Amino acid sequence: MRYCTCLLFFCITACETAIETDVPRNPPQLTVNSLFNPDSVWQVELTQNRYILDSEPFASVPDAEVQVLQNGQTVAILDYVQDAPFIGNSIYRAESSYPQTGEDYTLEVNHPTLGSLFANGQAPESQITITRAVLDTLDQRTEANISNNAVAYGLTIQFEDPPEENFYSLSVLLQYDGFFGTEELLLEERSSFSDIRSDDPIVAQVFDQYRDEIIFTDASFNGQSYTLKLYLLESSILSSGLSFPPFILTEPAYDTQGNIVRDIGELAGLTTLRILLRTTTEEYYQYNYTRDLQASVENNPFAQPVQVFDNVEGGLGIFTGFSQMEKKVIIQ
């Protein structure tokens, strides 16, 4: 019996073979990230992709020529502004040119050593209507997978979906009115994204965790009214002032430019939920879904590799748009 055991051990250990894989190193390419909308001027982030085994930060691209064209005519020239903090992407921005919904645009980027890239995209028109939004702080649940004390509050949103096929993105901003100053009561508005999630099967949520954006399609409710249930993580709400109830002003509140923004008798110290429901393109949906899917298998050696969707010719990345509507809910 001892002889058989030793022989089995020898066979198992003798079968171990170290395989070295030579991953080809391709020349660096331009990578673009631009999710544009009619409420903001044109903005594009550029970087260089990197070798799969590299751990160095992505290289910035501050010396490119960037322009947006429509029907072959230049509608915006984007100038280099700065590198984004921490991630190193080079930000290019137009001074006063805005995208328009329903229009087709072409992005053209030229670089002296990295070559050129082209991409086509548009911001679809939004016909969606949010008819109801309610935050129910009595609807709580414990999130044991985050921490022992984490609590989430229920947020219900009802909206009317147009009859054609639509792709959506939903985010929630928390806006808190804070005050500072001595002689004058000055108002400062601070906004931050809330951590949200949904257990609704329509939501394409790759990670089992809270995110600042969820994406979904209207495949199961096309042209109908739909009610979507979300959960907002307590820590996001409390950090924005939910734990501090509003109070009635006894003197006007001014903004930093000296304009009256709250008058005597009005409520101050408000926290507002800004619900942003975006109508996106299919490209926007596919890019975000595959990006999250790739991230979810990043450290799993047995997972099948995921290629992130892109719509760029001559490079990598995404150039597409969205339009959005906003619904505000004041937390009393």
Coordinates of N, CA and C in Angstrom, one line a residue, residues 124-128 160-169 216-219 221-223 278-282 285:
P124 N -28.7 60.0 -29.3 CA -30.2 59.8 -29.7 C -31.1 60.8 -29.0
E125 N -32.2 61.1 -29.7 CA -33.2 61.9 -29.0 C -33.9 61.2 -27.9
S126 N -34.2 61.8 -26.8 CA -34.9 61.2 -25.7 C -36.4 61.6 -25.7
Q127 N -37.2 60.6 -25.6 CA -38.7 60.8 -25.5 C -39.2 60.2 -24.3
I128 N -38.4 59.8 -23.4 CA -38.8 59.1 -22.2 C -39.3 60.1 -21.1
E160 N -42.3 56.2 -18.6 CA -43.0 55.8 -19.9 C -42.0 55.6 -21.0
D161 N -42.0 54.4 -21.5 CA -41.1 54.0 -22.6 C -41.7 54.2 -24.0
P162 N -41.0 54.9 -24.9 CA -41.4 55.1 -26.3 C -41.5 53.7 -27.0
P163 N -42.2 53.6 -28.1 CA -42.5 52.3 -28.7 C -41.3 51.6 -29.4
E164 N -40.3 52.4 -29.9 CA -39.1 51.8 -30.6 C -38.1 51.2 -29.6
E165 N -37.2 50.5 -30.1 CA -36.2 49.9 -29.3 C -35.3 50.9 -28.6
N166 N -35.1 50.8 -27.3 CA -34.3 51.8 -26.6 C -33.3 51.2 -25.7
F167 N -32.2 51.9 -25.5 CA -31.1 51.5 -24.5 C -31.0 52.6 -23.5
Y168 N -30.9 52.2 -22.2 CA -30.9 53.2 -21.1 C -29.7 53.0 -20.2
S169 N -29.4 54.2 -19.5 CA -28.5 54.2 -18.4 C -29.1 55.1 -17.3
F216 N -29.7 49.1 -19.0 CA -30.7 48.2 -19.3 C -31.4 48.5 -20.7
T217 N -32.2 47.6 -21.2 CA -32.9 47.9 -22.4 C -34.4 47.7 -22.2
D218 N -35.2 48.1 -23.2 CA -36.7 48.0 -23.0 C -37.2 46.7 -23.7
A219 N -36.4 45.7 -23.9 CA -36.8 44.5 -24.6 C -38.0 43.9 -24.0
F221 N -40.4 45.4 -22.1 CA -41.5 46.3 -21.8 C -41.7 47.4 -22.9
N222 N -41.3 47.1 -24.1 CA -41.2 48.1 -25.1 C -42.6 48.9 -25.3
G223 N -42.5 50.2 -25.2 CA -43.7 51.0 -25.4 C -44.7 51.0 -24.2
R278 N -30.8 58.3 -18.8 CA -30.2 58.5 -20.1 C -30.8 57.6 -21.2
T279 N -31.1 58.2 -22.4 CA -31.4 57.4 -23.6 C -30.1 57.3 -24.3
T280 N -29.5 56.1 -24.5 CA -28.2 55.9 -25.1 C -28.3 55.2 -26.4
T281 N -27.2 55.0 -27.0 CA -27.1 54.2 -28.2 C -26.8 52.8 -27.8
E282 N -27.0 51.9 -28.8 CA -26.6 50.5 -28.5 C -25.1 50.4 -28.3
Y285 N -24.4 51.0 -24.7 CA -24.8 49.9 -23.9 C -23.7 48.8 -24.0

